[in-house]
PDB file of C-alpha atoms in Angstrom:
ATOM      1  CA  UNK A 181       3.208   5.290   6.976  1.00  0.00           C
ATOM      2  CA  UNK A 182       6.556   4.917   8.713  1.00  0.00           C
ATOM      3  CA  UNK A 183       9.193   2.437   7.568  1.00  0.00           C
ATOM      4  CA  UNK A 184      12.161   1.662   9.795  1.00  0.00           C
ATOM      5  CA  UNK A 185      15.216  -0.220   8.558  1.00  0.00           C
ATOM      6  CA  UNK A 186      18.495   0.842   6.972  1.00  0.00           C
ATOM      7  CA  UNK A 187      16.627   4.055   6.172  1.00  0.00           C
ATOM      8  CA  UNK A 188      13.874   5.671   8.201  1.00  0.00           C
ATOM      9  CA  UNK A 189      11.179   6.832   5.817  1.00  0.00           C
ATOM     10  CA  UNK A 190       7.813   8.486   6.275  1.00  0.00           C
ATOM     11  CA  UNK A 191       5.198   8.416   3.509  1.00  0.00           C
ATOM     12  CA  UNK A 192       2.306  10.839   3.446  1.00  0.00           C
ATOM     13  CA  UNK A 193      -0.826  11.108   1.329  1.00  0.00           C
ATOM     14  CA  UNK A 194      -3.660  13.577   1.778  1.00  0.00           C
ATOM     15  CA  UNK A 195      -7.162  12.959   0.444  1.00  0.00           C
ATOM     16  CA  UNK A 196      -7.900  15.279  -2.455  1.00  0.00           C
ATOM     17  CA  UNK A 197      -4.225  16.023  -3.141  1.00  0.00           C
ATOM     18  CA  UNK A 198      -2.666  13.829  -5.810  1.00  0.00           C
ATOM     19  CA  UNK A 199       0.519  11.960  -5.042  1.00  0.00           C
ATOM     20  CA  UNK A 200       2.138  10.078  -2.216  1.00  0.00           C
ATOM     21  CA  UNK A 201       5.164  11.817  -0.734  1.00  0.00           C
ATOM     22  CA  UNK A 202       8.232  10.100   0.704  1.00  0.00           C
ATOM     23  CA  UNK A 203      10.359  11.798   3.350  1.00  0.00           C
ATOM     24  CA  UNK A 204      13.760  10.503   4.499  1.00  0.00           C
ATOM     25  CA  UNK A 205      15.148  11.054   8.012  1.00  0.00           C
ATOM     26  CA  UNK A 206      18.686  12.412   7.675  1.00  0.00           C
ATOM     27  CA  UNK A 207      21.551  11.927  10.147  1.00  0.00           C
ATOM     28  CA  UNK A 208      21.024  15.467  11.466  1.00  0.00           C
ATOM     29  CA  UNK A 209      17.428  14.628  12.471  1.00  0.00           C
ATOM     30  CA  UNK A 210      15.778  16.574   9.640  1.00  0.00           C
ATOM     31  CA  UNK A 211      13.260  15.133   7.219  1.00  0.00           C
ATOM     32  CA  UNK A 212      13.915  15.636   3.501  1.00  0.00           C
ATOM     33  CA  UNK A 213      11.285  15.207   0.787  1.00  0.00           C
ATOM     34  CA  UNK A 214      12.884  12.685  -1.577  1.00  0.00           C
ATOM     35  CA  UNK A 215      10.105  11.498  -3.851  1.00  0.00           C
ATOM     36  CA  UNK A 216       6.551  12.033  -5.034  1.00  0.00           C
ATOM     37  CA  UNK A 217       4.763   9.053  -6.547  1.00  0.00           C
ATOM     38  CA  UNK A 218       1.860   9.912  -8.829  1.00  0.00           C
ATOM     39  CA  UNK A 219       1.624   6.733 -10.882  1.00  0.00           C
ATOM     40  CA  UNK A 220       1.773   3.044 -10.080  1.00  0.00           C
ATOM     41  CA  UNK A 221       2.271   1.336 -13.403  1.00  0.00           C
ATOM     42  CA  UNK A 222       2.347  -2.210 -14.635  1.00  0.00           C
ATOM     43  CA  UNK A 223       5.218  -4.390 -13.508  1.00  0.00           C
ATOM     44  CA  UNK A 224       5.875  -7.981 -12.588  1.00  0.00           C
ATOM     45  CA  UNK A 225       6.225  -7.694  -8.821  1.00  0.00           C
ATOM     46  CA  UNK A 226       3.833  -9.514  -6.478  1.00  0.00           C
ATOM     47  CA  UNK A 227       3.443  -9.743  -2.727  1.00  0.00           C
ATOM     48  CA  UNK A 228       0.976 -12.486  -1.801  1.00  0.00           C
ATOM     49  CA  UNK A 229      -0.472 -12.563   1.668  1.00  0.00           C
ATOM     50  CA  UNK A 230      -2.249 -15.520   3.239  1.00  0.00           C
ATOM     51  CA  UNK A 231      -0.997 -18.145   0.800  1.00  0.00           C
ATOM     52  CA  UNK A 232      -2.739 -20.792   2.922  1.00  0.00           C
ATOM     53  CA  UNK A 233      -5.942 -19.612   1.234  1.00  0.00           C
ATOM     54  CA  UNK A 234      -4.775 -21.189  -2.043  1.00  0.00           C
ATOM     55  CA  UNK A 235      -5.535 -24.634  -0.573  1.00  0.00           C
ATOM     56  CA  UNK A 236      -9.297 -24.086  -0.601  1.00  0.00           C
ATOM     57  CA  UNK A 237      -9.779 -20.982  -2.749  1.00  0.00           C
ATOM     58  CA  UNK A 238      -9.271 -22.183  -6.360  1.00  0.00           C
ATOM     59  CA  UNK A 239      -9.574 -18.664  -7.804  1.00  0.00           C
ATOM     60  CA  UNK A 240      -6.726 -17.413  -5.601  1.00  0.00           C
ATOM     61  CA  UNK A 241      -4.659 -20.472  -6.518  1.00  0.00           C
ATOM     62  CA  UNK A 242      -5.137 -19.655 -10.239  1.00  0.00           C
ATOM     63  CA  UNK A 243      -4.083 -16.049  -9.639  1.00  0.00           C
ATOM     64  CA  UNK A 244      -0.911 -17.080  -7.793  1.00  0.00           C
ATOM     65  CA  UNK A 245      -0.182 -19.605 -10.580  1.00  0.00           C
ATOM     66  CA  UNK A 246      -0.534 -16.755 -13.083  1.00  0.00           C
ATOM     67  CA  UNK A 247       2.058 -14.670 -11.209  1.00  0.00           C
ATOM     68  CA  UNK A 248       4.461 -17.610 -11.062  1.00  0.00           C
ATOM     69  CA  UNK A 249       3.866 -18.635 -14.679  1.00  0.00           C
ATOM     70  CA  UNK A 250       4.471 -15.094 -15.906  1.00  0.00           C
ATOM     71  CA  UNK A 251       7.695 -14.968 -13.856  1.00  0.00           C
ATOM     72  CA  UNK A 252       6.687 -12.152 -11.543  1.00  0.00           C
ATOM     73  CA  UNK A 253       9.265 -11.253  -8.908  1.00  0.00           C
ATOM     74  CA  UNK A 254       8.162 -12.365  -5.452  1.00  0.00           C
ATOM     75  CA  UNK A 255       8.212  -9.691  -2.775  1.00  0.00           C
ATOM     76  CA  UNK A 256       7.232 -11.160   0.561  1.00  0.00           C
ATOM     77  CA  UNK A 257       8.155  -9.846   3.980  1.00  0.00           C
ATOM     78  CA  UNK A 258       5.209 -11.208   5.921  1.00  0.00           C
ATOM     79  CA  UNK A 259       4.035  -7.638   6.517  1.00  0.00           C
ATOM     80  CA  UNK A 260       1.533  -5.635   4.523  1.00  0.00           C
ATOM     81  CA  UNK A 261       3.104  -2.225   5.219  1.00  0.00           C
ATOM     82  CA  UNK A 262       6.608  -2.967   3.869  1.00  0.00           C
ATOM     83  CA  UNK A 263       5.185  -4.845   0.882  1.00  0.00           C
ATOM     84  CA  UNK A 264       2.812  -1.998  -0.044  1.00  0.00           C
ATOM     85  CA  UNK A 265       5.579   0.546   0.576  1.00  0.00           C
ATOM     86  CA  UNK A 266       7.696  -1.327  -1.983  1.00  0.00           C
ATOM     87  CA  UNK A 267       4.887  -1.008  -4.552  1.00  0.00           C
ATOM     88  CA  UNK A 268       4.753   2.758  -3.964  1.00  0.00           C
ATOM     89  CA  UNK A 269       8.552   3.159  -4.131  1.00  0.00           C
ATOM     90  CA  UNK A 270       9.021   0.932  -7.194  1.00  0.00           C
ATOM     91  CA  UNK A 271       5.851   2.402  -8.776  1.00  0.00           C
ATOM     92  CA  UNK A 272       4.673  -1.066  -9.829  1.00  0.00           C
ATOM     93  CA  UNK A 273       3.342  -4.322  -8.480  1.00  0.00           C
ATOM     94  CA  UNK A 274       0.498  -5.911  -6.560  1.00  0.00           C
ATOM     95  CA  UNK A 275      -0.224  -6.963  -2.967  1.00  0.00           C
ATOM     96  CA  UNK A 276      -2.969  -9.493  -2.219  1.00  0.00           C
ATOM     97  CA  UNK A 277      -4.410 -10.884   0.987  1.00  0.00           C
ATOM     98  CA  UNK A 278      -7.327 -13.191   0.289  1.00  0.00           C
ATOM     99  CA  UNK A 279      -9.594 -15.277   2.497  1.00  0.00           C
ATOM    100  CA  UNK A 280     -10.953 -18.782   2.040  1.00  0.00           C
ATOM    101  CA  UNK A 281     -13.311 -21.108   3.921  1.00  0.00           C
ATOM    102  CA  UNK A 282     -10.468 -22.182   6.219  1.00  0.00           C
ATOM    103  CA  UNK A 283      -8.566 -18.870   6.471  1.00  0.00           C
ATOM    104  CA  UNK A 284     -10.529 -15.889   7.711  1.00  0.00           C
ATOM    105  CA  UNK A 285      -9.731 -12.218   7.146  1.00  0.00           C
ATOM    106  CA  UNK A 286      -7.110 -10.725   9.453  1.00  0.00           C
ATOM    107  CA  UNK A 287      -6.641  -7.200   8.132  1.00  0.00           C
ATOM    108  CA  UNK A 288      -8.752  -4.518   9.773  1.00  0.00           C
ATOM    109  CA  UNK A 289     -10.217  -2.012   7.374  1.00  0.00           C
ATOM    110  CA  UNK A 290     -10.202   0.957   9.744  1.00  0.00           C
ATOM    111  CA  UNK A 291      -6.594   0.732  10.949  1.00  0.00           C
ATOM    112  CA  UNK A 292      -4.769  -1.143   8.201  1.00  0.00           C
ATOM    113  CA  UNK A 293      -6.588  -1.409   4.882  1.00  0.00           C
ATOM    114  CA  UNK A 294      -8.218   2.013   4.394  1.00  0.00           C
ATOM    115  CA  UNK A 295      -5.121   4.088   5.320  1.00  0.00           C
ATOM    116  CA  UNK A 296      -2.953   2.150   2.854  1.00  0.00           C
ATOM    117  CA  UNK A 297      -5.698   2.333   0.223  1.00  0.00           C
ATOM    118  CA  UNK A 298      -5.577   6.120   0.496  1.00  0.00           C
ATOM    119  CA  UNK A 299      -1.816   6.099  -0.042  1.00  0.00           C
ATOM    120  CA  UNK A 300      -1.905   3.687  -2.980  1.00  0.00           C
ATOM    121  CA  UNK A 301      -4.805   5.448  -4.689  1.00  0.00           C
ATOM    122  CA  UNK A 302      -3.272   8.902  -4.203  1.00  0.00           C
ATOM    123  CA  UNK A 303      -0.088   7.448  -5.735  1.00  0.00           C
ATOM    124  CA  UNK A 304      -2.028   6.497  -8.868  1.00  0.00           C
ATOM    125  CA  UNK A 305      -2.863   2.881  -8.027  1.00  0.00           C
ATOM    126  CA  UNK A 306      -6.043   1.137  -6.979  1.00  0.00           C
ATOM    127  CA  UNK A 307      -7.481  -1.108  -4.282  1.00  0.00           C
ATOM    128  CA  UNK A 308     -10.123  -3.809  -4.206  1.00  0.00           C
ATOM    129  CA  UNK A 309     -11.760  -4.700  -0.937  1.00  0.00           C
ATOM    130  CA  UNK A 310     -14.262  -7.001   0.733  1.00  0.00           C
ATOM    131  CA  UNK A 311     -15.054  -9.038  -2.381  1.00  0.00           C
ATOM    132  CA  UNK A 312     -17.182  -6.152  -3.632  1.00  0.00           C
ATOM    133  CA  UNK A 313     -15.017  -5.006  -6.594  1.00  0.00           C
ATOM    134  CA  UNK A 314     -14.805  -1.560  -5.049  1.00  0.00           C
ATOM    135  CA  UNK A 315     -12.152   0.644  -3.522  1.00  0.00           C
ATOM    136  CA  UNK A 316     -11.322   0.043   0.113  1.00  0.00           C
ATOM    137  CA  UNK A 317     -12.162   3.724   0.593  1.00  0.00           C
ATOM    138  CA  UNK A 318     -15.762   3.039  -0.491  1.00  0.00           C
ATOM    139  CA  UNK A 319     -16.486   0.176   1.909  1.00  0.00           C
ATOM    140  CA  UNK A 320     -18.665   1.339   4.822  1.00  0.00           C
ATOM    141  CA  UNK A 321     -16.926   0.808   8.152  1.00  0.00           C
ATOM    142  CA  UNK A 322     -19.434  -0.772  10.498  1.00  0.00           C
ATOM    143  CA  UNK A 323     -17.132  -1.539  13.409  1.00  0.00           C
ATOM    144  CA  UNK A 324     -13.603  -0.838  14.564  1.00  0.00           C
ATOM    145  CA  UNK A 325     -12.639  -4.524  14.284  1.00  0.00           C
ATOM    146  CA  UNK A 326     -14.179  -5.089  10.818  1.00  0.00           C
ATOM    147  CA  UNK A 327     -11.853  -7.334   8.814  1.00  0.00           C
ATOM    148  CA  UNK A 328     -11.492  -7.820   5.082  1.00  0.00           C
ATOM    149  CA  UNK A 329      -9.547  -9.257   2.191  1.00  0.00           C
ATOM    150  CA  UNK A 330      -7.765  -6.765  -0.038  1.00  0.00           C
ATOM    151  CA  UNK A 331      -5.686  -6.105  -3.137  1.00  0.00           C
ATOM    152  CA  UNK A 332      -3.463  -3.049  -3.688  1.00  0.00           C
ATOM    153  CA  UNK A 333      -1.510  -2.221  -6.839  1.00  0.00           C
ATOM    154  CA  UNK A 334      -1.624  -0.792 -10.318  1.00  0.00           C
ATOM    155  CA  UNK A 335      -5.027  -0.451 -11.946  1.00  0.00           C
ATOM    156  CA  UNK A 336      -4.158  -3.290 -14.330  1.00  0.00           C
ATOM    157  CA  UNK A 337      -3.152  -5.625 -11.517  1.00  0.00           C
ATOM    158  CA  UNK A 338      -6.232  -4.821  -9.425  1.00  0.00           C
ATOM    159  CA  UNK A 339      -8.358  -5.443 -12.523  1.00  0.00           C
ATOM    160  CA  UNK A 340      -6.653  -8.829 -12.994  1.00  0.00           C
ATOM    161  CA  UNK A 341      -7.228  -9.630  -9.299  1.00  0.00           C
ATOM    162  CA  UNK A 342     -10.965  -8.879  -9.572  1.00  0.00           C
ATOM    163  CA  UNK A 343     -11.308 -10.827 -12.816  1.00  0.00           C
ATOM    164  CA  UNK A 344      -9.574 -13.917 -11.400  1.00  0.00           C
ATOM    165  CA  UNK A 345     -11.354 -13.872  -8.048  1.00  0.00           C
ATOM    166  CA  UNK A 346     -14.819 -12.560  -8.966  1.00  0.00           C
ATOM    167  CA  UNK A 347     -15.127 -13.119 -12.723  1.00  0.00           C
ATOM    168  CA  UNK A 348     -15.244  -9.444 -13.703  1.00  0.00           C
ATOM    169  CA  UNK A 349     -13.975  -5.983 -12.851  1.00  0.00           C
ATOM    170  CA  UNK A 350     -16.834  -3.581 -13.559  1.00  0.00           C
ATOM    171  CA  UNK A 351     -15.066  -0.450 -12.263  1.00  0.00           C
ATOM    172  CA  UNK A 352     -12.239  -0.756 -14.745  1.00  0.00           C
ATOM    173  CA  UNK A 353     -14.063  -2.320 -17.694  1.00  0.00           C
ATOM    174  CA  UNK A 354     -13.805  -0.423 -20.932  1.00  0.00           C
ATOM    175  CA  UNK A 355     -16.764  -1.017 -23.245  1.00  0.00           C
ATOM    176  CA  UNK A 356     -15.681  -1.948 -26.740  1.00  0.00           C
ATOM    177  CA  UNK A 357     -16.518   0.379 -29.621  1.00  0.00           C
ATOM    178  CA  UNK A 358     -19.501  -1.649 -30.871  1.00  0.00           C
ATOM    179  CA  UNK A 359     -21.114  -1.638 -27.443  1.00  0.00           C
ATOM    180  CA  UNK A 360     -20.500   2.096 -27.069  1.00  0.00           C
ATOM    181  CA  UNK A 361     -21.651   2.931 -30.625  1.00  0.00           C
ATOM    182  CA  UNK A 362     -24.026   0.151 -31.776  1.00  0.00           C
ATOM    183  CA  UNK A 363     -25.029   1.946 -35.029  1.00  0.00           C
ATOM    184  CA  UNK A 364     -21.583   1.654 -36.624  1.00  0.00           C
TER     185      UNK A 364
END
Protein backbone atom coordinates (compact mmCIF):
# COMPACT_ATOMS: atom_id res chain seq x y z
CA UNK A 1 0.00 0.00 0.00
CA UNK A 2 1.44 3.36 -0.99
CA UNK A 3 0.54 6.59 0.80
CA UNK A 4 1.47 9.93 -0.73
CA UNK A 5 1.28 13.19 1.20
CA UNK A 6 3.74 15.11 3.37
CA UNK A 7 5.55 11.77 3.60
CA UNK A 8 5.70 9.06 0.97
CA UNK A 9 5.23 5.72 2.68
CA UNK A 10 5.01 2.15 1.46
CA UNK A 11 3.50 -0.58 3.63
CA UNK A 12 4.16 -4.24 2.98
CA UNK A 13 2.71 -7.44 4.39
CA UNK A 14 3.47 -10.97 3.24
CA UNK A 15 1.12 -13.89 3.86
CA UNK A 16 2.59 -16.25 6.42
CA UNK A 17 5.02 -13.66 7.81
CA UNK A 18 3.74 -11.80 10.85
CA UNK A 19 3.75 -8.03 10.85
CA UNK A 20 3.09 -5.15 8.52
CA UNK A 21 6.18 -3.16 7.60
CA UNK A 22 6.30 0.57 6.91
CA UNK A 23 8.98 2.06 4.67
CA UNK A 24 9.61 5.81 4.31
CA UNK A 25 10.98 7.42 1.13
CA UNK A 26 13.89 9.66 2.11
CA UNK A 27 15.04 12.82 0.31
CA UNK A 28 17.92 10.88 -1.27
CA UNK A 29 15.46 8.47 -2.95
CA UNK A 30 16.17 5.53 -0.62
CA UNK A 31 13.53 3.63 1.31
CA UNK A 32 14.08 3.18 5.05
CA UNK A 33 12.24 0.63 7.18
CA UNK A 34 10.72 2.75 9.95
CA UNK A 35 8.18 0.53 11.67
CA UNK A 36 6.81 -2.97 12.07
CA UNK A 37 3.25 -3.31 13.34
CA UNK A 38 2.42 -6.65 14.93
CA UNK A 39 -0.57 -5.68 17.06
CA UNK A 40 -3.64 -3.56 16.49
CA UNK A 41 -5.06 -2.97 19.93
CA UNK A 42 -8.17 -1.39 21.34
CA UNK A 43 -8.57 2.34 20.94
CA UNK A 44 -11.30 4.87 20.36
CA UNK A 45 -10.66 5.79 16.74
CA UNK A 46 -13.29 5.15 14.05
CA UNK A 47 -13.46 5.70 10.32
CA UNK A 48 -17.01 5.17 9.05
CA UNK A 49 -17.60 4.69 5.37
CA UNK A 50 -20.95 4.98 3.63
CA UNK A 51 -22.74 6.85 6.40
CA UNK A 52 -25.78 7.13 4.11
CA UNK A 53 -26.44 3.49 5.04
CA UNK A 54 -27.42 4.60 8.57
CA UNK A 55 -30.69 5.97 7.16
CA UNK A 56 -32.09 2.52 6.38
CA UNK A 57 -29.76 0.13 8.22
CA UNK A 58 -30.76 0.42 11.92
CA UNK A 59 -27.95 -1.88 13.08
CA UNK A 60 -25.32 0.35 11.45
CA UNK A 61 -27.00 3.43 12.93
CA UNK A 62 -26.74 1.86 16.42
CA UNK A 63 -23.06 1.08 15.87
CA UNK A 64 -22.27 4.64 14.76
CA UNK A 65 -24.26 5.95 17.77
CA UNK A 66 -22.11 3.73 19.99
CA UNK A 67 -18.91 5.26 18.58
CA UNK A 68 -20.25 8.78 19.09
CA UNK A 69 -21.64 8.05 22.55
CA UNK A 70 -18.35 6.55 23.69
CA UNK A 71 -16.52 9.62 22.34
CA UNK A 72 -14.45 7.84 19.73
CA UNK A 73 -12.24 10.11 17.63
CA UNK A 74 -13.55 10.43 14.09
CA UNK A 75 -11.05 9.69 11.34
CA UNK A 76 -12.62 10.27 7.95
CA UNK A 77 -10.83 11.09 4.73
CA UNK A 78 -13.36 9.67 2.30
CA UNK A 79 -10.81 7.03 1.29
CA UNK A 80 -10.44 3.52 2.63
CA UNK A 81 -6.66 3.29 2.09
CA UNK A 82 -5.64 6.34 4.16
CA UNK A 83 -8.15 5.47 6.89
CA UNK A 84 -6.91 1.86 7.16
CA UNK A 85 -3.30 3.06 6.99
CA UNK A 86 -4.02 5.25 10.02
CA UNK A 87 -5.28 2.20 11.94
CA UNK A 88 -2.06 0.34 11.14
CA UNK A 89 0.17 3.31 12.06
CA UNK A 90 -1.71 4.19 15.27
CA UNK A 91 -2.10 0.46 16.09
CA UNK A 92 -5.75 0.98 17.06
CA UNK A 93 -9.15 1.75 15.64
CA UNK A 94 -11.83 0.53 13.26
CA UNK A 95 -12.89 1.17 9.66
CA UNK A 96 -16.40 0.27 8.50
CA UNK A 97 -18.14 0.40 5.14
CA UNK A 98 -21.62 -1.06 5.35
CA UNK A 99 -24.43 -1.49 2.83
CA UNK A 100 -28.16 -0.98 3.19
CA UNK A 101 -31.24 -1.43 0.99
CA UNK A 102 -30.63 1.97 -0.62
CA UNK A 103 -26.80 1.98 -0.65
CA UNK A 104 -25.12 -0.91 -2.42
CA UNK A 105 -21.58 -2.18 -1.90
CA UNK A 106 -18.85 -0.24 -3.69
CA UNK A 107 -15.64 -1.86 -2.49
CA UNK A 108 -14.27 -4.64 -4.67
CA UNK A 109 -12.97 -7.61 -2.75
CA UNK A 110 -10.25 -8.60 -5.22
CA UNK A 111 -8.59 -5.20 -5.65
CA UNK A 112 -9.46 -3.28 -2.49
CA UNK A 113 -10.79 -5.36 0.39
CA UNK A 114 -8.66 -8.53 0.36
CA UNK A 115 -5.27 -6.77 -0.02
CA UNK A 116 -6.02 -4.47 2.93
CA UNK A 117 -7.37 -7.42 4.93
CA UNK A 118 -4.02 -9.14 4.49
CA UNK A 119 -2.20 -6.07 5.79
CA UNK A 120 -4.50 -5.54 8.77
CA UNK A 121 -4.51 -9.21 9.75
CA UNK A 122 -0.73 -9.53 9.41
CA UNK A 123 -0.50 -6.44 11.64
CA UNK A 124 -2.47 -8.24 14.35
CA UNK A 125 -5.97 -6.97 13.55
CA UNK A 126 -8.99 -8.57 11.96
CA UNK A 127 -11.50 -8.12 9.15
CA UNK A 128 -15.14 -8.99 8.68
CA UNK A 129 -16.54 -9.27 5.19
CA UNK A 130 -19.68 -9.90 3.17
CA UNK A 131 -22.02 -10.18 6.16
CA UNK A 132 -20.65 -13.67 6.79
CA UNK A 133 -18.75 -13.01 10.07
CA UNK A 134 -15.57 -14.23 8.43
CA UNK A 135 -12.26 -12.78 7.36
CA UNK A 136 -12.16 -11.04 4.01
CA UNK A 137 -9.36 -13.48 3.18
CA UNK A 138 -11.80 -16.40 3.53
CA UNK A 139 -14.50 -15.10 1.19
CA UNK A 140 -14.41 -16.92 -2.16
CA UNK A 141 -13.81 -14.52 -5.04
CA UNK A 142 -16.29 -15.37 -7.76
CA UNK A 143 -15.64 -12.46 -10.09
CA UNK A 144 -13.22 -9.59 -10.54
CA UNK A 145 -15.95 -7.00 -9.87
CA UNK A 146 -17.40 -8.73 -6.77
CA UNK A 147 -18.31 -6.06 -4.22
CA UNK A 148 -18.76 -6.27 -0.47
CA UNK A 149 -19.21 -4.50 2.83
CA UNK A 150 -16.29 -4.69 5.24
CA UNK A 151 -14.87 -3.89 8.66
CA UNK A 152 -11.15 -3.65 9.49
CA UNK A 153 -9.64 -3.05 12.93
CA UNK A 154 -8.66 -4.57 16.23
CA UNK A 155 -10.15 -7.94 17.11
CA UNK A 156 -12.32 -6.28 19.77
CA UNK A 157 -13.68 -3.70 17.35
CA UNK A 158 -14.39 -6.27 14.63
CA UNK A 159 -16.16 -8.38 17.25
CA UNK A 160 -18.28 -5.36 18.24
CA UNK A 161 -19.04 -4.69 14.55
CA UNK A 162 -20.26 -8.27 14.02
CA UNK A 163 -22.31 -8.26 17.22
CA UNK A 164 -24.04 -4.97 16.35
CA UNK A 165 -24.69 -5.81 12.71
CA UNK A 166 -25.33 -9.57 12.83
CA UNK A 167 -26.18 -10.32 16.47
CA UNK A 168 -23.11 -12.44 17.21
CA UNK A 169 -19.44 -12.92 16.45
CA UNK A 170 -18.82 -16.67 16.43
CA UNK A 171 -15.15 -16.47 15.37
CA UNK A 172 -14.16 -14.44 18.39
CA UNK A 173 -16.59 -15.80 20.98
CA UNK A 174 -15.00 -17.18 24.10
CA UNK A 175 -17.12 -19.85 25.78
CA UNK A 176 -17.59 -19.19 29.47
CA UNK A 177 -16.16 -21.64 31.99
CA UNK A 178 -19.47 -23.40 32.71
CA UNK A 179 -20.06 -24.07 29.03
CA UNK A 180 -16.50 -25.33 28.59
CA UNK A 181 -16.55 -27.44 31.79
CA UNK A 182 -20.21 -28.29 32.57
CA UNK A 183 -19.34 -30.69 35.45
CA UNK A 184 -17.97 -27.97 37.73
